[in-house]
């Protein structure tokens, strides 16, 4: 075999593995072996630029930076859909279309995925272009970003038309969305509001490597083009599957509107078990000939109808707006509502997000407002019922000063939120930072909770987390609800935190953008707080996965004299500000590139110790079993469902003993 053939073989092998894993959810190779092959391909491609292929699986990791997205005119317009909300709406639609076509009508029922629509153009089986819907006539070309989504085939399988467009929806499944938000909260950022906006925002990121990190998926539903050799929508879905696209299998054929309704009723409940958001059902005339006869209105096909699931909605009164200050100083306006029942819970408050949102809704105290609970967990205010607005109503004036410390608020260019710049003097910021310091993932101080922190700050006993180490029983006892025992517990808990490892201390400091993972990386690289303090921005950026935002924030943290004083105090109290000698000695690379899942109860070491051993020796710990898992360390009482999944994916189960032997 010559080099060219070898490279091509490697590409098609990797392509097949991507397909098995991301489209079929059924991997046949370990992540480790996949990475080795991928690396081999990358090296060969580097050596042989003459065999370049714009659709090579090696390009999935991204790296292209697009400053301005090209505008591209769609070869076939991307229409929107007409909406229906009831059986009557659907029956009216059927009556209308029955007058326009001959013969019986069959319908396909599909879920309406709630994400960002995309049009993919394939020529001779290879992805040429990916374009957003835009205004329907023309959209932005986002090919580099779309290529990083592993369920989008770069090269098709089997028989395919020489040229066609295929339409689908880019969605962000809940699991990945929640994980992204956990990380954002850890680094003091506002969580993203919903998966849909996050998915569509992802498509417009300039750095495709950033997009590659997001677990986006592409679900396809429509092939457009000439001479496709298909007669129905159902066939079109099947054809797309055969070419290697991800097409959810919920789609069903219905012979009447009543059968359509059965599908709707079933999925209205069942959709809550799907891994991604859906907001309705799309009903389409199945026969493509009939579709053509029906044609389009100015904005939507006549042969399709979206049925929107009802978000539960109620109306209630806005009693007042209050403003919360977060640990980073960000201001969040909150609507205080007349309590009302909605989807099984009593709703009293809803976030108003920022001043733009207030302006957009034109919401005023005293207004009657509509509150909805859709796919999202937090209820939201949809609109004001202007018909009920009181006569004397006054426009809402956004606050100009911090509600807690009266400092003039600031708002950075490009930021939606106002913030209070009084970092060291604003109570909720002080309390928030100390609460973060003591939290479970950080210093995990037993005997001290968030409310007590607030009490301690109010009583003037602490203004900073380093003050925790000065607290005495005599100071604590007079506090409300503080008995001798609880005071002792608190002091012991604080004392015990001096043993917490440096990487967690670093996370606990609450440096903006330094979450758990980044703290681990920095600790591993620099080994001490002094080394991090000395590092320049350029040096920091050169550390694997440390971006410019993080680097700037780290440098800014140490520029503050107040912060440096705090660190000095922590040092004097004996808090771990460097990786312990013991740990340095115990670290190896024995488990490098291996991903472990730990499950069950163990005899020799505790679960936490086990996880630490894995990480100290260069391995990674993951919480869920996937094809990427290298080993499951199985203790007693491991759940049967986990066992089953491991068997299905062919992941090796090892005992605690076997694991310890791996480390010698
Ligand atoms: P709308 O944005 O409400 O006009 O709805 C039209 C959009 O629904 C289309 O642009 C698609 O992106 C999206 N959509 C989601 N799932 C489907 C589906 N199964 N069939 C057709 N369109 C869908
Ligand atoms: Zn303030």
XYZ file of C-alpha atoms and ligand atoms in Angstrom:
688
model
C 0.000 0.000 0.000
C 1.408 3.440 -0.837
C 1.254 6.365 1.543
C -1.705 7.961 -0.179
C -3.770 4.811 0.139
C -2.630 4.331 3.699
C -3.790 7.823 4.620
C -7.100 7.286 2.886
C -7.649 4.011 4.701
C -6.884 5.614 8.000
C -9.363 8.386 7.246
C -12.171 6.039 6.365
C -11.489 3.927 9.412
C -11.694 6.973 11.709
C -14.789 8.162 9.868
C -16.477 4.854 10.585
C -15.574 5.071 14.273
C -16.981 8.587 14.486
C -20.160 7.358 12.860
C -20.513 4.414 15.234
C -19.934 6.565 18.247
C -21.751 9.799 17.463
C -24.542 8.723 15.142
C -25.287 5.188 16.272
C -24.240 5.681 19.924
C -22.433 2.392 19.664
C -18.645 2.573 19.778
C -16.449 -0.307 18.695
C -13.064 1.122 19.671
C -11.675 2.632 22.863
C -11.058 6.323 22.990
C -7.411 5.681 23.576
C -6.974 3.602 20.419
C -8.950 6.164 18.493
C -6.635 8.931 19.655
C -3.561 6.953 18.627
C -4.907 6.476 15.128
C -5.928 10.105 14.936
C -2.467 11.211 15.978
C -0.931 8.963 13.347
C -3.157 10.509 10.708
C -2.303 14.026 11.830
C 1.395 13.304 11.611
C 1.117 11.778 8.156
C -0.958 14.688 6.937
C 1.612 17.108 8.219
C 4.356 15.255 6.391
C 2.322 14.962 3.195
C 0.458 18.180 2.530
C -0.001 16.982 -1.065
C -2.704 14.565 0.158
C -4.692 17.281 1.919
C -8.430 16.640 2.295
C -10.664 19.419 3.599
C -12.966 16.756 5.036
C -10.415 14.685 6.883
C -11.541 13.472 10.339
C -8.406 15.142 11.691
C -10.032 18.532 11.182
C -12.763 17.821 13.744
C -10.785 19.440 16.537
C -11.159 22.855 14.970
C -8.627 25.654 15.147
C -9.805 27.856 12.293
C -10.587 31.382 13.366
C -13.259 33.217 11.376
C -13.445 36.967 11.889
C -16.357 37.657 9.565
C -18.746 34.988 8.363
C -19.490 35.050 4.622
C -23.056 35.638 3.570
C -24.324 32.856 1.317
C -27.563 32.792 -0.658
C -29.469 29.530 -0.134
C -29.952 27.527 -3.338
C -33.333 26.537 -1.919
C -34.990 28.955 0.419
C -35.209 27.969 4.096
C -38.834 28.537 4.983
C -40.248 28.849 8.442
C -43.282 26.835 9.552
C -46.864 27.788 10.246
C -47.887 27.109 13.813
C -50.895 25.333 15.258
C -51.926 24.926 18.867
C -55.004 22.695 18.845
C -56.781 19.821 17.139
C -59.062 22.394 15.462
C -56.066 24.171 13.954
C -54.842 20.887 12.494
C -58.292 19.981 11.164
C -58.608 23.383 9.508
C -55.252 22.789 7.877
C -56.362 19.394 6.587
C -59.564 20.861 5.150
C -57.528 23.526 3.344
C -55.035 21.157 1.789
C -57.583 18.492 0.877
C -59.132 20.992 -1.492
C -55.819 21.397 -3.250
C -54.651 17.821 -3.795
C -56.225 14.614 -5.043
C -56.300 11.340 -3.200
C -55.698 10.365 0.380
C -53.154 12.251 2.424
C -50.677 10.558 4.733
C -48.667 12.544 7.224
C -45.260 12.146 8.763
C -44.992 13.239 12.338
C -41.588 14.360 13.567
C -40.406 16.046 16.696
C -39.624 19.704 16.443
C -36.098 20.013 17.776
C -35.443 23.295 19.504
C -32.051 24.555 18.413
C -30.576 26.494 15.507
C -31.443 25.517 11.951
C -28.692 24.712 9.524
C -28.417 23.864 5.840
C -25.617 21.552 4.721
C -24.551 21.286 1.094
C -22.934 18.069 -0.136
C -21.241 17.582 -3.470
C -20.081 14.150 -4.561
C -20.600 12.949 -1.027
C -18.452 15.523 0.664
C -19.527 18.435 2.853
C -19.013 21.692 0.978
C -20.794 24.254 3.065
C -22.861 24.786 6.173
C -25.048 27.876 6.289
C -27.342 29.222 9.016
C -30.945 30.028 8.187
C -30.435 33.774 8.438
C -33.492 35.470 6.952
C -34.377 32.341 4.966
C -32.999 33.725 1.698
C -29.408 33.998 2.831
C -27.450 33.063 5.916
C -23.938 32.980 7.360
C -21.444 30.393 6.278
C -20.282 28.546 9.395
C -18.641 25.508 7.795
C -15.514 25.508 9.966
C -17.626 25.427 13.111
C -20.026 22.771 11.851
C -17.165 20.469 10.918
C -16.302 20.136 14.583
C -19.708 18.557 15.303
C -18.940 14.872 15.187
C -22.396 13.688 14.132
C -22.166 15.750 10.922
C -20.656 13.449 8.284
C -17.855 15.080 6.328
C -17.937 12.241 3.832
C -21.123 10.298 3.074
C -21.657 6.546 2.944
C -23.373 4.385 0.326
C -25.373 5.907 -2.539
C -25.877 9.625 -2.530
C -27.167 12.192 -5.016
C -24.301 14.106 -6.688
C -25.433 17.398 -5.191
C -28.063 18.236 -2.598
C -28.835 20.261 0.522
C -29.888 18.701 3.766
C -31.540 20.620 6.589
C -31.398 20.009 10.250
C -31.208 21.480 13.671
C -28.119 21.984 15.803
C -29.031 21.201 19.402
C -27.163 21.180 22.680
C -28.296 18.210 24.794
C -29.199 18.972 28.425
C -26.319 16.990 29.874
C -23.666 19.001 28.064
C -25.577 22.229 28.697
C -25.752 21.599 32.434
C -22.092 20.721 32.565
C -21.148 23.929 30.763
C -23.246 25.856 33.273
C -21.714 24.148 36.293
C -18.331 25.198 35.034
C -19.527 28.730 34.454
C -20.926 29.014 37.963
C -17.634 27.677 39.355
C -15.680 30.458 37.703
C -18.103 33.136 38.776
C -19.853 33.542 35.426
C -23.558 33.877 34.776
C -24.982 30.522 33.626
C -26.341 30.297 30.078
C -30.100 30.692 29.975
C -31.193 27.840 27.751
C -29.771 25.204 25.419
C -31.284 26.747 22.289
C -29.618 30.156 22.579
C -26.376 28.529 23.589
C -26.482 26.254 20.541
C -27.147 29.103 18.164
C -24.530 31.283 19.846
C -22.013 28.467 19.429
C -22.416 28.527 15.655
C -21.193 32.105 15.551
C -18.101 31.669 17.707
C -15.012 32.864 15.895
C -12.714 30.119 17.148
C -13.800 26.709 15.901
C -11.682 25.002 18.578
C -14.093 26.531 21.114
C -17.028 25.064 19.215
C -15.314 21.668 19.163
C -15.403 21.652 22.971
C -19.166 22.022 23.072
C -21.138 18.770 22.868
C -23.407 19.931 20.034
C -25.420 17.528 17.916
C -26.941 17.844 14.479
C -30.341 16.236 13.883
C -31.461 16.077 10.261
C -34.977 16.166 8.865
C -35.109 17.202 5.231
C -33.282 16.583 1.947
C -33.709 19.212 -0.775
C -32.488 19.014 -4.356
C -33.311 17.744 -7.826
C -33.651 14.111 -8.963
C -33.193 12.660 -5.518
C -34.966 9.417 -6.345
C -37.240 9.552 -3.313
C -41.013 9.716 -3.265
C -41.950 10.450 0.328
C -40.738 12.281 3.418
C -40.397 8.951 5.235
C -38.092 7.712 2.488
C -36.158 10.918 2.662
C -35.496 10.382 6.368
C -34.444 6.801 5.720
C -32.189 7.893 2.885
C -30.529 10.450 5.150
C -29.886 7.728 7.732
C -28.297 5.508 5.120
C -25.977 8.278 4.011
C -24.713 8.492 7.591
C -26.746 11.339 9.091
C -28.217 11.368 12.555
C -31.992 11.176 12.135
C -33.942 10.520 15.338
C -36.208 7.497 15.003
C -39.277 9.028 16.637
C -40.711 9.902 13.194
C -43.933 8.075 12.399
C -46.417 7.821 9.573
C -50.031 8.821 10.332
C -53.054 8.078 8.169
C -55.286 10.753 9.631
C -55.232 13.848 11.797
C -56.477 11.687 14.647
C -53.390 9.542 14.374
C -51.322 12.716 14.284
C -52.981 13.694 17.532
C -52.016 10.368 19.113
C -48.398 11.070 18.237
C -48.670 14.565 19.714
C -50.272 13.346 22.934
C -47.681 10.649 23.358
C -44.723 12.986 22.877
C -46.206 15.844 24.888
C -45.332 13.751 27.958
C -42.584 11.518 26.638
C -40.452 14.396 25.351
C -39.384 15.142 28.907
C -37.303 11.962 28.729
C -35.408 13.047 25.625
C -31.796 14.169 26.044
C -32.463 17.440 24.191
C -35.154 20.099 23.995
C -38.159 19.845 21.699
C -40.929 22.396 21.471
C -43.483 20.664 19.325
C -44.254 18.287 16.518
C -43.830 18.968 12.809
C -46.509 17.377 10.668
C -45.670 17.016 6.969
C -47.585 15.688 3.974
C -45.680 12.475 3.310
C -46.001 12.286 -0.474
C -43.476 14.565 -2.188
C -45.685 14.833 -5.287
C -48.493 16.162 -3.129
C -46.019 18.485 -1.416
C -45.142 19.963 -4.781
C -48.788 20.498 -5.670
C -49.347 22.311 -2.399
C -46.312 24.574 -2.693
C -45.509 27.511 -0.436
C -47.056 30.657 0.943
C -44.886 33.739 1.245
C -43.267 32.376 4.369
C -43.944 28.681 4.887
C -44.700 25.438 3.061
C -48.417 24.625 2.793
C -47.536 20.950 3.172
C -46.207 21.234 6.704
C -47.533 22.437 10.034
C -45.790 22.835 13.365
C -47.803 21.931 16.420
C -46.420 23.748 19.446
C -46.512 22.025 22.796
C -48.202 24.249 25.301
C -45.849 25.721 27.803
C -47.842 26.107 30.979
C -48.651 29.746 31.359
C -50.385 31.799 34.040
C -50.810 35.461 34.723
C -50.000 37.183 37.984
C -49.036 40.558 39.423
C -45.547 42.017 39.654
C -45.318 43.286 43.216
C -41.797 44.647 43.153
C -38.382 44.355 41.579
C -35.379 43.668 43.764
C -31.722 43.554 42.835
C -29.254 40.856 43.831
C -25.500 41.249 43.935
C -23.462 38.134 43.120
C -20.006 37.183 44.325
C -18.399 38.792 41.292
C -20.450 41.945 41.765
C -22.867 41.218 38.895
C -26.350 42.657 39.432
C -29.424 40.521 38.715
C -32.889 42.089 38.820
C -35.500 39.752 40.290
C -39.258 39.992 39.860
C -41.216 39.447 43.059
C -44.575 38.059 41.996
C -47.915 37.543 43.646
C -47.544 33.778 44.397
C -49.232 31.635 41.757
C -49.500 27.918 40.936
C -47.668 26.847 37.791
C -46.914 23.320 36.594
C -47.215 21.915 40.090
C -45.135 24.474 41.966
C -45.783 27.844 43.552
C -43.952 30.582 41.715
C -43.023 33.705 43.679
C -40.010 35.000 41.847
C -38.567 35.089 38.366
C -35.277 36.398 37.063
C -35.381 39.504 34.898
C -31.750 38.954 33.878
C -30.610 42.539 33.167
C -31.691 46.049 32.311
C -32.103 45.278 28.602
C -34.619 42.587 29.428
C -36.620 44.977 31.609
C -36.636 47.510 28.810
C -37.606 44.926 26.210
C -40.575 43.708 28.240
C -41.418 47.262 29.336
C -42.299 45.707 32.653
C -43.474 47.899 35.538
C -44.358 47.339 39.157
C -48.113 46.744 39.381
C -48.310 45.126 35.950
C -50.149 41.887 35.321
C -47.569 39.595 33.669
C -47.588 36.216 31.911
C -45.316 33.621 33.432
C -44.371 30.443 31.603
C -42.624 27.255 32.399
C -41.509 25.578 29.222
C -38.684 23.129 28.825
C -36.643 25.320 31.110
C -36.460 24.773 34.816
C -36.743 28.376 35.929
C -40.053 30.075 35.158
C -39.823 33.127 33.000
C -41.828 36.244 32.357
C -42.980 36.191 28.762
C -44.830 39.447 28.465
C -46.860 42.134 30.154
C -50.654 42.122 29.827
C -50.884 45.730 28.679
C -54.686 45.673 28.766
C -54.461 45.520 32.550
C -51.802 48.158 33.104
C -52.841 50.535 35.923
C -53.359 54.126 34.847
C -50.810 55.651 37.183
C -48.102 53.169 36.168
C -44.524 54.461 35.940
C -41.731 53.148 33.688
C -39.123 51.108 35.556
C -35.945 53.042 36.208
C -32.985 50.730 36.484
C -30.873 51.285 39.564
C -27.738 53.359 39.126
C -26.143 52.506 42.481
C -25.448 49.248 44.270
C -28.448 48.311 46.442
C -26.051 47.045 49.112
C -23.177 49.521 49.278
C -24.448 52.442 47.212
C -21.437 52.478 44.868
C -22.067 53.766 41.339
C -22.658 50.733 39.111
C -20.575 50.073 36.017
C -21.283 48.207 32.840
C -18.502 46.944 30.575
C -18.793 47.245 26.823
C -20.372 44.100 25.446
C -21.639 42.953 28.858
C -25.362 42.669 29.484
C -25.051 43.090 33.221
C -24.229 45.991 35.451
C -21.823 45.315 38.276
C -20.704 46.869 41.507
C -16.967 47.643 41.377
C -16.627 47.835 45.180
C -14.864 44.466 45.310
C -13.603 44.728 48.880
C -16.365 46.741 50.483
C -19.635 45.343 49.176
C -21.209 42.902 51.626
C -22.806 40.350 49.265
C -19.550 40.138 47.319
C -17.603 39.595 50.518
C -20.100 37.028 51.777
C -20.278 35.334 48.364
C -16.519 34.941 48.153
C -16.273 33.451 51.629
C -19.203 31.134 50.883
C -17.360 29.985 47.800
C -14.203 29.454 49.840
C -15.920 27.132 52.319
C -18.036 25.287 49.732
C -17.868 21.542 49.261
C -15.764 21.522 46.105
C -13.402 24.117 47.585
C -12.251 23.990 51.245
C -15.248 21.910 52.319
C -15.317 23.387 55.821
C -17.461 21.288 58.062
C -19.496 23.015 60.735
C -19.814 26.209 58.729
C -22.673 26.990 56.350
C -23.560 29.820 54.024
C -25.938 31.496 56.471
C -23.414 31.508 59.261
C -20.922 33.160 56.931
C -23.434 35.950 56.367
C -23.932 36.272 60.136
C -20.199 36.428 60.761
C -19.755 39.143 58.172
C -22.706 41.124 59.559
C -21.298 40.870 63.063
C -18.060 42.347 61.721
C -16.071 39.267 62.746
C -14.750 38.530 59.275
C -14.343 40.518 56.061
C -12.291 38.037 54.147
C -11.731 34.277 54.088
C -8.381 34.558 55.802
C -10.201 35.963 58.850
C -11.876 32.586 59.343
C -8.631 31.359 60.863
C -8.713 33.985 63.617
C -12.166 33.129 64.953
C -12.378 32.194 68.625
C -15.052 30.504 70.679
C -15.586 33.690 72.668
C -16.347 35.607 69.488
C -18.704 32.973 68.187
C -20.760 32.139 71.274
C -22.802 35.367 71.412
C -24.051 34.785 67.863
C -27.607 33.774 67.223
C -28.239 30.017 67.303
C -24.589 29.323 68.181
C -24.119 26.798 70.988
C -20.792 25.807 72.477
C -20.742 22.584 70.481
C -21.413 24.265 67.153
C -18.760 26.895 67.840
C -16.245 24.135 68.499
C -17.259 22.308 65.333
C -16.785 25.454 63.337
C -13.326 26.088 64.724
C -12.311 22.474 64.190
C -13.617 22.590 60.631
C -11.590 25.698 59.891
C -8.518 24.102 61.452
C -8.964 20.951 59.354
C -9.069 23.018 56.153
C -5.349 23.668 56.601
C -4.826 20.156 55.296
C -6.744 20.752 52.076
C -4.549 20.250 49.015
C -3.153 23.265 47.184
C -5.176 22.752 43.991
C -8.385 23.095 45.973
C -7.110 26.113 47.863
C -6.367 27.691 44.521
C -9.936 27.042 43.402
C -11.257 28.325 46.731
C -9.556 31.710 46.301
C -12.317 32.570 43.848
C -10.125 34.023 41.117
C -12.446 34.764 38.258
C -12.402 32.079 35.526
C -10.338 29.745 37.691
C -12.701 26.821 38.124
C -11.910 23.391 39.489
C -10.256 22.113 36.319
C -8.193 25.217 35.679
C -7.038 25.232 39.313
C -5.866 21.644 38.941
C -4.005 22.476 35.756
C -2.300 25.523 37.272
C -1.375 23.651 40.438
C 0.072 20.796 38.463
C 2.066 23.094 36.231
C 3.348 25.673 38.710
C 3.315 23.666 41.942
C 3.069 26.734 44.227
C 1.188 29.982 44.631
C 4.465 31.906 44.458
C 5.262 30.475 41.051
C 1.779 31.391 39.814
C 2.128 34.897 41.204
C 5.415 35.348 39.363
C 4.105 34.031 36.043
C 3.513 36.635 33.358
C 0.453 36.700 31.173
C 2.450 35.283 28.234
C 3.749 32.422 30.332
C 0.304 31.590 31.630
C -1.199 31.478 28.153
C 1.435 28.930 27.181
C 0.131 26.465 29.737
C -2.090 23.864 28.097
C -5.734 25.015 27.975
C -5.143 28.337 29.741
C -6.693 31.039 27.583
C -6.134 34.764 27.548
C -9.180 35.542 29.712
C -7.951 33.262 32.471
C -4.388 34.557 32.210
C -5.525 38.181 32.495
C -7.694 37.389 35.450
C -4.908 35.544 37.303
C -2.502 38.415 36.740
C -5.119 40.945 37.856
C -5.771 38.970 41.032
C -2.145 39.139 42.109
C -1.790 42.778 41.118
C -4.089 43.686 43.994
C -2.140 44.376 47.157
C -5.127 43.389 49.235
C -5.186 39.945 47.625
C -1.469 39.502 48.152
C -1.923 40.374 51.822
C -4.673 37.816 52.126
C -2.444 35.149 50.615
C 0.301 36.051 53.072
C -2.128 35.660 55.939
C -3.270 32.276 54.658
C 0.367 31.243 54.457
C 1.002 32.276 58.056
C -2.017 30.318 59.233
C -0.633 27.203 57.573
C -2.967 26.836 54.584
C -1.422 24.713 51.798
C -0.052 27.077 49.182
C 2.068 24.590 47.345
C 1.835 21.028 46.197
C 2.966 18.883 49.127
C 6.305 17.089 48.910
C 4.441 13.885 49.541
C 2.191 14.510 46.609
C 5.060 15.460 44.328
C 6.715 12.172 45.201
C 3.522 10.188 44.662
C 2.777 11.595 41.219
C 3.479 9.404 38.185
C 2.345 9.160 34.595
C 1.475 5.482 34.907
C -2.180 6.055 34.064
C -1.727 8.694 31.404
C -4.476 8.743 28.728
C -6.613 6.346 30.756
C -10.138 7.262 31.779
C -11.612 5.584 34.849
C -15.090 5.286 36.251
C -15.227 4.431 39.939
C -18.300 2.598 41.154
C -19.327 0.828 44.344
C -17.776 0.495 47.801
C -14.132 -0.401 48.416
C -12.128 -2.266 51.063
C -8.570 -0.932 51.125
C -8.919 2.672 50.019
C -11.921 4.986 50.107
C -13.626 6.160 46.961
C -12.140 9.629 47.344
C -8.657 8.203 47.826
C -9.121 6.007 44.814
C -10.033 8.970 42.649
C -7.076 10.888 43.964
C -4.750 7.994 43.168
C -6.026 7.966 39.620
C -5.464 11.671 39.142
C -2.092 11.688 40.890
C -0.910 9.065 38.481
C -1.960 10.959 35.399
C -5.329 9.280 34.786
C -8.737 10.921 34.456
C -11.861 10.217 36.480
C -15.216 10.384 34.756
C -18.634 9.988 36.337
C -20.417 8.207 33.536
C -19.555 5.149 31.504
C -19.064 5.697 27.791
C -17.068 4.129 25.009
C -14.279 6.462 26.082
C -13.941 4.750 29.452
C -10.773 2.668 29.737
C -11.581 0.868 33.003
C -14.301 0.662 35.562
C -12.958 0.100 39.037
C -15.793 -1.973 40.427
C -16.289 -2.215 44.179
C -19.022 -3.966 46.135
C -22.604 -2.959 45.449
C -21.928 -1.631 41.989
C -25.294 -0.904 40.335
C -26.638 -3.490 37.854
C -27.411 -0.853 35.229
C -23.787 0.269 35.247
C -22.643 -3.306 34.881
C -24.966 -3.816 31.950
C -23.771 -0.657 30.236
C -20.133 -1.627 30.736
C -20.771 -5.015 29.163
C -22.618 -3.486 26.261
C -19.767 -1.090 25.524
C -17.127 -3.710 26.209
C -15.396 -1.622 28.900
C -13.081 -3.631 31.159
C -14.149 -4.091 34.795
C -11.305 -4.312 37.280
C -11.267 -4.894 41.016
C -9.718 -2.628 43.600
C -6.811 -5.089 43.889
C -6.200 -5.121 40.177
C -6.235 -1.356 40.146
C -3.692 -1.110 42.941
C -1.494 -3.607 41.108
C -1.499 -1.307 38.095
C 0.278 1.212 40.281
C 2.627 -1.447 41.528
P -40.091 28.385 13.349
O -38.672 28.784 13.673
O -40.976 28.356 14.536
O -40.634 29.079 12.147
O -39.997 26.840 12.961
C -39.313 26.426 11.839
C -38.057 25.773 12.256
O -38.288 24.562 12.956
C -37.250 25.326 11.082
O -36.442 26.362 10.607
C -36.422 24.226 11.639
O -35.154 24.714 11.993
C -37.113 23.804 12.916
N -37.376 22.357 12.993
C -37.082 21.587 14.057
N -37.406 20.314 13.862
C -37.913 20.222 12.605
C -38.418 19.139 11.821
N -38.476 17.900 12.306
N -38.838 19.427 10.590
C -38.792 20.700 10.097
N -38.335 21.755 10.800
C -37.904 21.532 12.039
Zn -21.938 46.993 46.077
